[in-house]
Short mmCIF file of C-alpha atoms and ligand atoms in Angstrom, two decimals:
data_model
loop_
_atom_site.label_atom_id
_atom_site.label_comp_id
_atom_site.label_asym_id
_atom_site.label_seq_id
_atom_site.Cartn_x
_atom_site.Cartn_y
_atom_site.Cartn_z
CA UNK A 776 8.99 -34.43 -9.19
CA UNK A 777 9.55 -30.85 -10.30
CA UNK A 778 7.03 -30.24 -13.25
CA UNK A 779 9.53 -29.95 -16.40
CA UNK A 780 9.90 -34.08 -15.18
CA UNK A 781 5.83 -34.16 -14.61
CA UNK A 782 6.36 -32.61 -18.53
CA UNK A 783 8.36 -35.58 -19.78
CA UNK A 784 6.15 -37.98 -18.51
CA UNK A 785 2.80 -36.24 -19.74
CA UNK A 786 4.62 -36.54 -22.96
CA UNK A 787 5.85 -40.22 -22.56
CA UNK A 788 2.18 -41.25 -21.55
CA UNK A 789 0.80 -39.38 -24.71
CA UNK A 790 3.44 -41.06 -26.80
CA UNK A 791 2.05 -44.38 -25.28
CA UNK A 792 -1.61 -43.07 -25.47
CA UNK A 793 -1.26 -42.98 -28.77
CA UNK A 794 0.47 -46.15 -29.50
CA UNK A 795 -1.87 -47.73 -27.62
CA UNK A 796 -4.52 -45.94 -29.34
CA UNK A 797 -3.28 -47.38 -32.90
CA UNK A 798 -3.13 -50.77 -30.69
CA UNK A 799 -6.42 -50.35 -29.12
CA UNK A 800 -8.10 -50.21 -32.84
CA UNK A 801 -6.75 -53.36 -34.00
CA UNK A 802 -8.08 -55.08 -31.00
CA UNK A 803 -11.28 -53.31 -31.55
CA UNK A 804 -10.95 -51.81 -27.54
CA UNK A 805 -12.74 -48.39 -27.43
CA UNK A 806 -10.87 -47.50 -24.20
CA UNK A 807 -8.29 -44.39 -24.66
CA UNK A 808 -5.86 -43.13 -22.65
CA UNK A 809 -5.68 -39.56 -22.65
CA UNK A 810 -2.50 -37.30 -21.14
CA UNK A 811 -4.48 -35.85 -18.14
CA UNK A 812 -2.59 -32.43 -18.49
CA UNK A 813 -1.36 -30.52 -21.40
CA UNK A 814 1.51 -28.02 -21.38
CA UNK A 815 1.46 -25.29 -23.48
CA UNK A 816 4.78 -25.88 -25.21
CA UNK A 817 5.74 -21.88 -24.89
CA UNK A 818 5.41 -22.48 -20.99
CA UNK A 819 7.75 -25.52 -21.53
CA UNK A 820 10.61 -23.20 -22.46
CA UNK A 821 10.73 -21.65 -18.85
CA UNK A 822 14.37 -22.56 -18.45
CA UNK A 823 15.68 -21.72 -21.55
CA UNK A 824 13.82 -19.13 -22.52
CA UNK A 825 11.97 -17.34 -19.46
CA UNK A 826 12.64 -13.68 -17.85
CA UNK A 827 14.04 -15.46 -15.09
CA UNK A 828 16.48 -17.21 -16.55
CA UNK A 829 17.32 -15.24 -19.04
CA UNK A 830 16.60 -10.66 -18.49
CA UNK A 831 16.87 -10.86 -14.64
CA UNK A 832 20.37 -12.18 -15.06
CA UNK A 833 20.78 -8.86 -17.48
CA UNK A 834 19.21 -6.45 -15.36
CA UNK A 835 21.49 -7.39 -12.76
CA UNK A 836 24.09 -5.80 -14.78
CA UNK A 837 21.95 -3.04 -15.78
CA UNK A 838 20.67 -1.36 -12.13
CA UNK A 839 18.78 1.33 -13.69
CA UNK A 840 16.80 -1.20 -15.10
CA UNK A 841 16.50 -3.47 -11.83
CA UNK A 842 15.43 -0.61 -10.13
CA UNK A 843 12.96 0.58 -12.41
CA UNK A 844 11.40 -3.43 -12.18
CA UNK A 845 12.10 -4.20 -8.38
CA UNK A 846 11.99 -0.77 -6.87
CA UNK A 847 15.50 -2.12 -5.26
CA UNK A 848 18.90 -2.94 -6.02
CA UNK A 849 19.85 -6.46 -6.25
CA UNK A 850 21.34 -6.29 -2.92
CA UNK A 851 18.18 -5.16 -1.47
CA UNK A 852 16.18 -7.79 -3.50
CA UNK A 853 18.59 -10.39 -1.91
CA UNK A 854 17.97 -9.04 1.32
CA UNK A 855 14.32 -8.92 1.06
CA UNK A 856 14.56 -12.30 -0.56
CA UNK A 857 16.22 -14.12 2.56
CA UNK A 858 13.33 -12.64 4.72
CA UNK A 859 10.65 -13.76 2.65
CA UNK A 860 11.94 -16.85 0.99
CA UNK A 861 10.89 -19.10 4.49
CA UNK A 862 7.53 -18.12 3.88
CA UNK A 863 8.02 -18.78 0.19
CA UNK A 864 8.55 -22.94 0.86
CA UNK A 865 5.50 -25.07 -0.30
CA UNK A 866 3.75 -26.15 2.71
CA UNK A 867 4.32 -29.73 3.03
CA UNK A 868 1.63 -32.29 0.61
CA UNK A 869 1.21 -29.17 -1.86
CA UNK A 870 1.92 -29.68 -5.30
CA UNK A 871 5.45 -28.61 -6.37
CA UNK A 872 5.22 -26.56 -9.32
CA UNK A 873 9.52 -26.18 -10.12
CA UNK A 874 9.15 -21.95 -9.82
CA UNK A 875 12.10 -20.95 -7.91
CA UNK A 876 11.58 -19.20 -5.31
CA UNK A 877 13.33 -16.39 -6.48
CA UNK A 878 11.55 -16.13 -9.41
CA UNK A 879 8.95 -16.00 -7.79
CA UNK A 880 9.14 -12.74 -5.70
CA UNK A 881 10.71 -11.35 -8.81
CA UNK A 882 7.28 -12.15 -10.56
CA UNK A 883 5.38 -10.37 -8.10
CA UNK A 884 7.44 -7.10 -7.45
CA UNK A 885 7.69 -6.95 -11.14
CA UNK A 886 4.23 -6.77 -11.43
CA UNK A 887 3.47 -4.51 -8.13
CA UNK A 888 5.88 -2.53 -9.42
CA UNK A 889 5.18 -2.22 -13.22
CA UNK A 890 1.15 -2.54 -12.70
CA UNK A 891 1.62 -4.46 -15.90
CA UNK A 892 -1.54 -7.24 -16.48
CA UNK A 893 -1.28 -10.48 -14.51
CA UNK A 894 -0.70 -12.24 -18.30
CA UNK A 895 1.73 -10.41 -19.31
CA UNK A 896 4.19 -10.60 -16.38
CA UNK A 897 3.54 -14.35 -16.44
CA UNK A 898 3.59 -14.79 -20.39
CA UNK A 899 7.55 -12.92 -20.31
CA UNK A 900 8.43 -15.32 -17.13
CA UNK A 901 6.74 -18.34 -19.50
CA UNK A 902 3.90 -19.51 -16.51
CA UNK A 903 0.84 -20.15 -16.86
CA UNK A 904 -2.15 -18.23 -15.81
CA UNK A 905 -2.65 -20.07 -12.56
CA UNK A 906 0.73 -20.49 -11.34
CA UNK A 907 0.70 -16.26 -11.93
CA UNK A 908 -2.43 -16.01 -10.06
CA UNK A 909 -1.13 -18.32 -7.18
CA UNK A 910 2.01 -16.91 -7.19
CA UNK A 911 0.49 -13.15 -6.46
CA UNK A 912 -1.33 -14.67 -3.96
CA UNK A 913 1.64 -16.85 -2.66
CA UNK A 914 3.78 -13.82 -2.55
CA UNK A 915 1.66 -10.92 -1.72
CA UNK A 916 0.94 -12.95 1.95
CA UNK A 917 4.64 -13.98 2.42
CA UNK A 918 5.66 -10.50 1.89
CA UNK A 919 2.95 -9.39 4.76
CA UNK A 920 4.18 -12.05 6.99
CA UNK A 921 7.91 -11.48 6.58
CA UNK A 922 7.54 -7.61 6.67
CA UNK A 923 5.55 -7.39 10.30
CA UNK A 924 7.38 -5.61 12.21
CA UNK A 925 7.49 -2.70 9.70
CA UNK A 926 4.05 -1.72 11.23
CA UNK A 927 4.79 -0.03 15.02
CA UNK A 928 2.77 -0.67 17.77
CA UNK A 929 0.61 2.29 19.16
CA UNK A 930 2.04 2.56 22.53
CA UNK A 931 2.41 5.39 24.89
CA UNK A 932 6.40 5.62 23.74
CA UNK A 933 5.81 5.37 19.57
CA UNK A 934 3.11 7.87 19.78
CA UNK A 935 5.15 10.26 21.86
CA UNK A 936 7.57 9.82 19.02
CA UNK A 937 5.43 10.43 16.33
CA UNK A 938 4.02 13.50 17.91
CA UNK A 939 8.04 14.74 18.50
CA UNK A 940 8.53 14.36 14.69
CA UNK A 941 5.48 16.23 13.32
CA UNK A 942 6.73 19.10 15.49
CA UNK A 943 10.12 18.96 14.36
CA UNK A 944 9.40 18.92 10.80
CA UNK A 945 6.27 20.44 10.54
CA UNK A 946 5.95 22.66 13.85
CA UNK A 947 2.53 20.92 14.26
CA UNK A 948 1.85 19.87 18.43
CA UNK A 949 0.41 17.12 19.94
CA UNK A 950 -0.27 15.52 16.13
CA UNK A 951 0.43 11.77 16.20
CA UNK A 952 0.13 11.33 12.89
CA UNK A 953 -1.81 12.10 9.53
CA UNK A 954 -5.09 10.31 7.77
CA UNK A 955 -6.91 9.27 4.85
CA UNK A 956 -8.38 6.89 2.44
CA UNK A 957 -7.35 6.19 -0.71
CA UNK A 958 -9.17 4.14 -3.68
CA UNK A 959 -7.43 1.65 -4.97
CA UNK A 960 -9.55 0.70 -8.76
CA UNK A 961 -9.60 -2.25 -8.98
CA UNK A 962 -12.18 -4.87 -12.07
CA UNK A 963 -16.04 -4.25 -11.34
CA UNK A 964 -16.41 -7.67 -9.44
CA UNK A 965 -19.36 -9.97 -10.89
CA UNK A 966 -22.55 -10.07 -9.24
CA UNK A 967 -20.93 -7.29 -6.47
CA UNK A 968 -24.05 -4.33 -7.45
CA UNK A 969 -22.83 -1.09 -6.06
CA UNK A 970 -20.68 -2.11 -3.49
CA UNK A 971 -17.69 -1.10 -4.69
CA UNK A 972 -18.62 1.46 -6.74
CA UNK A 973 -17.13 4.33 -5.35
CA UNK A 974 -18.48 8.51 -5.91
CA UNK A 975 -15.87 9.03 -8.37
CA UNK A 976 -16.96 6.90 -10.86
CA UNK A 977 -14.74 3.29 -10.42
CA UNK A 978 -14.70 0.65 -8.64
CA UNK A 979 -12.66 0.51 -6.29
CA UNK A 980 -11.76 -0.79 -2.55
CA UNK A 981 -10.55 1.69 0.03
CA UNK A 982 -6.89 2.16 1.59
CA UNK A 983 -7.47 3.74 4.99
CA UNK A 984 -4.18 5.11 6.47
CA UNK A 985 -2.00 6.69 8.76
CA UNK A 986 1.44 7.80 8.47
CA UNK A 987 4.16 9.54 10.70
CA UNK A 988 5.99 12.72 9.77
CA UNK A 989 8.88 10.48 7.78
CA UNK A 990 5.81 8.89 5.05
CA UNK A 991 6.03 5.46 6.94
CA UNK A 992 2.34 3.83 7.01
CA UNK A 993 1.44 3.75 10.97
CA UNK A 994 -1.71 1.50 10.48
CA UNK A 995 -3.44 0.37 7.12
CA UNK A 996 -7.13 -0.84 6.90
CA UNK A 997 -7.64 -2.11 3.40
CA UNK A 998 -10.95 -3.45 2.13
CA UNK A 999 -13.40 -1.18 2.33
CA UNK A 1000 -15.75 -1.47 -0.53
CA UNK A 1001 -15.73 1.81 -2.32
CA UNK A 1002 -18.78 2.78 -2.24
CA UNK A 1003 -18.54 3.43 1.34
CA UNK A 1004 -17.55 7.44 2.44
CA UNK A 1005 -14.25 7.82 3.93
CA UNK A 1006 -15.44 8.67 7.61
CA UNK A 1007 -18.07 5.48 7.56
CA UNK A 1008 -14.91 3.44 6.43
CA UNK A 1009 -13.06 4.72 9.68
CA UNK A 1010 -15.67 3.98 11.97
CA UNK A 1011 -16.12 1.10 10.64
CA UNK A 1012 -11.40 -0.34 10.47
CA UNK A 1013 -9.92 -1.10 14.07
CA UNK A 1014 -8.09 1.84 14.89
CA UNK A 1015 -11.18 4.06 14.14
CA UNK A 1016 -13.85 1.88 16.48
CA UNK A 1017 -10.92 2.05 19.55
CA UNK A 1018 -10.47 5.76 18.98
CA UNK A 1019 -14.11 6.65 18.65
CA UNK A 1020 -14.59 4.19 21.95
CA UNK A 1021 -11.69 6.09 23.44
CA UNK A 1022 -9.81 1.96 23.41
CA UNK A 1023 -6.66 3.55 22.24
CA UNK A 1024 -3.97 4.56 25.22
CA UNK A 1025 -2.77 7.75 23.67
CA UNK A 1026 -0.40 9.99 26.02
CA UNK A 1027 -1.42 11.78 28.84
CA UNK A 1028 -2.54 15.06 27.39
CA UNK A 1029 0.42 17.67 27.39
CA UNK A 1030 0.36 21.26 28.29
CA UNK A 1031 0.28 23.44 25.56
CA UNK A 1032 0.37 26.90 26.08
CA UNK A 1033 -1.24 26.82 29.80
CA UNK A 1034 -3.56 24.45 28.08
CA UNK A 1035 -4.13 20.60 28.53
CA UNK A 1036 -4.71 19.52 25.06
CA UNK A 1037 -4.80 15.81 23.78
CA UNK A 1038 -2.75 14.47 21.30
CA UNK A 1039 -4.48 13.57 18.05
CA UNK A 1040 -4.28 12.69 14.13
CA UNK A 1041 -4.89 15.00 11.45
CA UNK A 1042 -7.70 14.82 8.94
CA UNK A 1043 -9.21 16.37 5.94
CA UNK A 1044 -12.52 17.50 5.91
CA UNK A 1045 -14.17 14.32 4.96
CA UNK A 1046 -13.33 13.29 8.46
CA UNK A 1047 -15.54 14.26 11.88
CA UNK A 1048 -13.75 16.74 14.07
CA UNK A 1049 -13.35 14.52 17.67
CA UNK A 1050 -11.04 14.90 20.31
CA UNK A 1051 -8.34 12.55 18.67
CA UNK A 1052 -9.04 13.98 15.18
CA UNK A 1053 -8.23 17.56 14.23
CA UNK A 1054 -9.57 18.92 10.86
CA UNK A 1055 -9.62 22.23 9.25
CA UNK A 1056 -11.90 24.98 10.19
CA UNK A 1057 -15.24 24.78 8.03
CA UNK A 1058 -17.24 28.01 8.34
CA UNK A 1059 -17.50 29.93 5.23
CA UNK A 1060 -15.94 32.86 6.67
CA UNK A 1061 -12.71 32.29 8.22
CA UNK A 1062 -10.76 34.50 10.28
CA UNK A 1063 -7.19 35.22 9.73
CA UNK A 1064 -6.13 33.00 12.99
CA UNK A 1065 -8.26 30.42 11.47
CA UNK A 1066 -7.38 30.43 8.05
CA UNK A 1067 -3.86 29.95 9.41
CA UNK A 1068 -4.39 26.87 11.24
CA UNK A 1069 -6.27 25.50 8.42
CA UNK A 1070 -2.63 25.90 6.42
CA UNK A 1071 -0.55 25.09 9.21
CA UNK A 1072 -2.80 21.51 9.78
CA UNK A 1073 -3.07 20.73 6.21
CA UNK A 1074 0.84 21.39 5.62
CA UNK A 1075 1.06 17.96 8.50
CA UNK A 1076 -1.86 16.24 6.86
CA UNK A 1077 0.08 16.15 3.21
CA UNK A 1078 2.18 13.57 4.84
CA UNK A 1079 -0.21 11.30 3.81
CA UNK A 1080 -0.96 12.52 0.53
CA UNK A 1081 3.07 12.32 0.21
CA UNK A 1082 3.22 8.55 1.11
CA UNK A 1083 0.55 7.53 -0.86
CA UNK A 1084 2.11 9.41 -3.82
CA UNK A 1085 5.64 7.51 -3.38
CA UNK A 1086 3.12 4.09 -2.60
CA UNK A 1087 2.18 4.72 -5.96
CA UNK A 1088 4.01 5.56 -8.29
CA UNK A 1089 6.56 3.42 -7.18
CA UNK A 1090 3.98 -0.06 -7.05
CA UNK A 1091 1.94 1.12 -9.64
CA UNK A 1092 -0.71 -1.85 -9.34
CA UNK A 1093 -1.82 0.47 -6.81
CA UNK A 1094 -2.05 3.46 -8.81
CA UNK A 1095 -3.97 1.87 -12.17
CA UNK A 1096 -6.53 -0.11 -11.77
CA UNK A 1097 -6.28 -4.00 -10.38
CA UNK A 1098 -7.19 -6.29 -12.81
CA UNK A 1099 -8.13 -8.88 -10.11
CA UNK A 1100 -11.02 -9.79 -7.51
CA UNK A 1101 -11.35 -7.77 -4.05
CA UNK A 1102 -9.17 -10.90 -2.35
CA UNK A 1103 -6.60 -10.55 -3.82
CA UNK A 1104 -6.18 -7.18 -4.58
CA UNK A 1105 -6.61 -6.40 -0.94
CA UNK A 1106 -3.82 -8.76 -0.44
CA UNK A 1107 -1.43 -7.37 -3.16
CA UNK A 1108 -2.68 -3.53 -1.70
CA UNK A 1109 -1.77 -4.30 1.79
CA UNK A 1110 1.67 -6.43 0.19
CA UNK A 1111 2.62 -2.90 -1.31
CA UNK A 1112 2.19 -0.91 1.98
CA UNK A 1113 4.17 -3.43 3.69
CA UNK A 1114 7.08 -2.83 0.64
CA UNK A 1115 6.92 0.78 1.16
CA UNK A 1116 7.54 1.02 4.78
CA UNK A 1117 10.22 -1.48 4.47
CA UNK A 1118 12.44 0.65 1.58
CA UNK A 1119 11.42 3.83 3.79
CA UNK A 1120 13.40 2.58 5.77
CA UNK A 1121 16.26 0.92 4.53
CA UNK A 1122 16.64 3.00 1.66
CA UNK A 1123 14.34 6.01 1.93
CA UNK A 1124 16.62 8.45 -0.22
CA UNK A 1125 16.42 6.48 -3.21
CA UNK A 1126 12.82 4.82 -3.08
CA UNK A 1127 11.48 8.23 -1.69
CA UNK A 1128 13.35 10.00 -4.17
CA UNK A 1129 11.50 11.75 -7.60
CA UNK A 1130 7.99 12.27 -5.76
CA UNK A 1131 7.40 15.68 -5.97
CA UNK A 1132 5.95 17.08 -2.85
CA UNK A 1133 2.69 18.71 -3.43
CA UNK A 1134 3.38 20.97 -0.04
CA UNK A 1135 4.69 23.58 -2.29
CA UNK A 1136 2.11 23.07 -5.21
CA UNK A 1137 -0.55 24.76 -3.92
CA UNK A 1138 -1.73 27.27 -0.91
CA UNK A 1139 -3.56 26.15 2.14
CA UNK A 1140 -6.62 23.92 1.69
CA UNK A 1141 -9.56 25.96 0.30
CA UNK A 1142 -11.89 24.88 3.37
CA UNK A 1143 -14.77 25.80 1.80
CA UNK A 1144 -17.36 23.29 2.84
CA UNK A 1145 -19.18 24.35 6.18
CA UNK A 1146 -19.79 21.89 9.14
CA UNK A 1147 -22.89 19.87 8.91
CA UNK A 1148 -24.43 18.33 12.28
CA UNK A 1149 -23.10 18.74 15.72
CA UNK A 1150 -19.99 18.33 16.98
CA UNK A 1151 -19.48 18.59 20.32
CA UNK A 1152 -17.59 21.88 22.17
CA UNK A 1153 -14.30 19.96 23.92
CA UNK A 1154 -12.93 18.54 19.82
CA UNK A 1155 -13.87 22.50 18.71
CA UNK A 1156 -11.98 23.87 21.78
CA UNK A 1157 -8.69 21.56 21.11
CA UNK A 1158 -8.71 22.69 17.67
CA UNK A 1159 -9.16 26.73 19.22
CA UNK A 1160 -5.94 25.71 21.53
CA UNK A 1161 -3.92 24.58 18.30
CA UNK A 1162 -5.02 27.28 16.53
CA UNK A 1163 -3.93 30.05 18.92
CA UNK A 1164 -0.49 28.25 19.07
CA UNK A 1165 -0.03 28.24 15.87
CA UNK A 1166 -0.68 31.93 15.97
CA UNK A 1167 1.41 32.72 18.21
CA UNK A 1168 4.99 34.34 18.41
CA UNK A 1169 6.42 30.52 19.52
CA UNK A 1170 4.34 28.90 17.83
CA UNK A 1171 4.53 30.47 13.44
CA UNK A 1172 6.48 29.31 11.00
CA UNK A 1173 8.17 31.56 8.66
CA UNK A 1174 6.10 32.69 5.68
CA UNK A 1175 2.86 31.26 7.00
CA UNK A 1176 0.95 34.81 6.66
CA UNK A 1177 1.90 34.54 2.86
CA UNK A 1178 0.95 30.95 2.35
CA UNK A 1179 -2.27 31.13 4.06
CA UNK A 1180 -3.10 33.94 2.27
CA UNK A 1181 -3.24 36.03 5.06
CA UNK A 1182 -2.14 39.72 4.46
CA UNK A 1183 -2.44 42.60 6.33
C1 NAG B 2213 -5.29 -12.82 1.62
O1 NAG B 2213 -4.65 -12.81 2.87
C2 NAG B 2213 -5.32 -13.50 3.88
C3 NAG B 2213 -4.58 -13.29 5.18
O2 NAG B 2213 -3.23 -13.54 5.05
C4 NAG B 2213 -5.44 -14.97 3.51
O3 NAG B 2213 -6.12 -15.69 4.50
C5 NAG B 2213 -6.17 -15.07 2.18
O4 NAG B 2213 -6.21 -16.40 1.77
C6 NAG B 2213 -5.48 -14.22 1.14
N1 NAG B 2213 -6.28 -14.21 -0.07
C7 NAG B 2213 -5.77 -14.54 -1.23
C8 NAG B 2213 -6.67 -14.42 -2.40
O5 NAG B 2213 -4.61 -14.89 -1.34
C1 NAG B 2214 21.58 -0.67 -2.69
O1 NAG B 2214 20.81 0.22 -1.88
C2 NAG B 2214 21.32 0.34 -0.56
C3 NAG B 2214 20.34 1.15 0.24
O2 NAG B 2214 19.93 2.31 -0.42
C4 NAG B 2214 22.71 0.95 -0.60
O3 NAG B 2214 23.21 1.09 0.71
C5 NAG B 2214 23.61 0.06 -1.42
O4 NAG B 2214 24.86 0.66 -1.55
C6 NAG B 2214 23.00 -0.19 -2.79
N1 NAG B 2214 23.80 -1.21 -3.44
C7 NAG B 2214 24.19 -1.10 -4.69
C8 NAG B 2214 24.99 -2.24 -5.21
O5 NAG B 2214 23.94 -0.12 -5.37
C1 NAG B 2215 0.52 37.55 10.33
O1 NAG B 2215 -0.84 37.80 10.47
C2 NAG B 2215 -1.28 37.99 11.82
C3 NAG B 2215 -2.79 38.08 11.84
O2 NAG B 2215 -3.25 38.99 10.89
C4 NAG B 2215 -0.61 39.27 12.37
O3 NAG B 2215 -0.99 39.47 13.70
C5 NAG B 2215 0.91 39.09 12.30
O4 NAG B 2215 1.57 40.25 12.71
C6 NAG B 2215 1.34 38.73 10.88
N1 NAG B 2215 2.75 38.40 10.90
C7 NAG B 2215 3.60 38.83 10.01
C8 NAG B 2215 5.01 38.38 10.15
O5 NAG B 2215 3.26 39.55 9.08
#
């Protein structure tokens, strides 16, 4: 029984409640039968009257407009739709609750996408606060599920890969791939204290990530309260406990210069400078060499910043604050990365399109904090290795004096 039919027969039984009610008096019976469910009568106009039915058949003839809802054309939203829709069908004994399917991943990239509140997606598509809620939830986890193999493995072969891109488009050796958290705001949680109240003044939960040289997500860790410091947040996700316990079967090391030298991930200086993690010099006075590694890493680290700029401002849930508890926003965060790396792929011109890079905004990173506690020689000696490519004759780039700031 879809529920528009569950609606008739509410109705019916009220009708009869109340007959019975007028009944019940005259026989002087004090027992009433009450409708066990009332439907808002606005939610009752779904068919005729919902976005479903009614704009997404427009947009469809607008694209602008789908794209600027779905972050896809309708060919890719069909496409995406027959991967996800099997994980979309109510488990068997659940309640049916007469959605389509369809409209339901509509609802949800519509509101990923729009970062519009949960009521007012669901009040234009005419459902009620806890079919939006479950449908979120419903989604967000079908869209993870369909969408796994968008996430590589970290074998021997991808992260030889990885490492061949970052030198081709960023002349950057042995560098597997780029790091860093992101906050995601989301609603101060009741009864939650400080936990996810993060240094910058929200609360939030963190985004840990890595990305190749193309802004394709490598690994995500998402959950982190956000109170918690970006380097305690990697120790603390999967990938950073197996590289910290050396667990993760990176290359053998490759010659660089005359030089074994590891291959690694790149890091701001929030991050702990370790043999698989390769962050910018920190002493207050930098040479020139330095000073131009510190460009030349931080020009392959804004691969991350780039992907999380086109994560969001194209899901912008991500980018304002979630209106929702840690579950599911977690859920919905991790649903978005999933999205991402999926269009980078099948359609990276257009959904990586419009996100200015902020390579050319700005000069090399100001570096200005100095090391604090020890770090041992062999991470310090990798980074001297890179460094001294970089600085060499094979191993510039055009222009790097200039953006370093480096003159003679
Ligand atoms: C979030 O995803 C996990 C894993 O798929 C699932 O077990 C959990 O129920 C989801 N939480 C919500 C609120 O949907
Ligand atoms: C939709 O996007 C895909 C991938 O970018 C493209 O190949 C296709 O031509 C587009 N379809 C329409 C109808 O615009
Ligand atoms: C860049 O700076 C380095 C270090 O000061 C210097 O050796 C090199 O000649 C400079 N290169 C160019 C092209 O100016």
């Amino acid at each position: 029984m879809d529920s528009d039919d569950e609606v008739l027969v509410i109705l019916a039984a009220y009708v009869a409640a109340k007959e019975n009610e007028d009944l019940s008096n005259i026989k002087g019976q004090s027992k009433r039968r009450r409708p066990n469910c009332w439907v808002n009568p606005y939610l009752q106009l779904r068919k005729e009257k919902g976005r479903f039915q009614n704009d997404f058949q427009n947009m469809v003839q607008n694209p602008t407009m789908f794209y600027q809802n779905f972050n896809m054309n309708e060919s890719e939203f069909n496409n995406l739709f027959s991967l996800v829709e099997p994980h979309l069908v109510p488990k068997r004994n659940s309640r049916p609750d007469a959605i389509p399917l369809r409209a339901k991943l509509a609802i949800a990239l519509e509101y990923f996408a729009t970062g519009d509140l949960q009521c007012h997606v669901g009040s234009t598509y005419r459902i009620s606060k806890q079919h939006m809620g479950r449908t979120i939830d419903l989604v967000s986890d079908a869209i993870s599920t369909a969408l796994h193999g968008e996430f590589p493995k970290w074998n021997s072969e991808n992260m030889l890969k990885w490492a061949t891109d970052f030198m081709e488009h960023w002349h950057f050796p042995n560098c597997i791939g780029a790091i860093d958290g992101k906050h995601v705001a989301i609603r101060a949680p009741p009864n939650s204290g400080n936990a996810f109240h993060n240094s910058k003044g929200f609360h939030s939960i963190m985004l840990m990530a890595v990305c190749d040289a193309s802004y394709r997500f490598t690994y995500i860790d998402v959950g982190a309260y956000g109170s918690e410091t970006e380097m305690t947040a990697f120790s603390h996700c999967s990938l950073g406990k197996a590289i910290l316990s050396g667990n993760v079967a990176f290359p053998e090391d490759s010659m660089l210069q005359g030089v074994r030298t590891p291959y690694y991930i790149v890091a701001d200086e929030a991050f702990q400078l370790h043999k698989r993690i390769m962050k910018p010099y920190g002493a207050r006075k930098l040479s020139k060499s330095e000073r131009i590694f510190n460009y030349r890493l931080s020009r392959a680290r804004r691969c991350i910043e780039k992907a999380f700029g086109i994560l969001s401002k194209r899901w912008m849930a991500v980018q304002d604050t979630l209106r929702c508890g840690p579950d599911r926003a977690q859920n919905v965060t991790v649903a978005c990365c999933y999205l991402h790396n999926y269009l980078m792929r099948v359609s990276p011109r257009e959904y990586g399109a419009r996100v200015e890079s902020p390579l050319m905004q700005s000069p090399a990173d100001p570096a200005a904090e100095s090391f604090r506690g020890r770090v041992q020689d062999f991470p310090k000696h990798v980074r001297n290795t890179i460094r001294d490519y970089v600085n060499s004759a094979v191993g510039s780039v055009p222009g790097q004096n200039e953006s370093a700031g480096v003159l003679h």
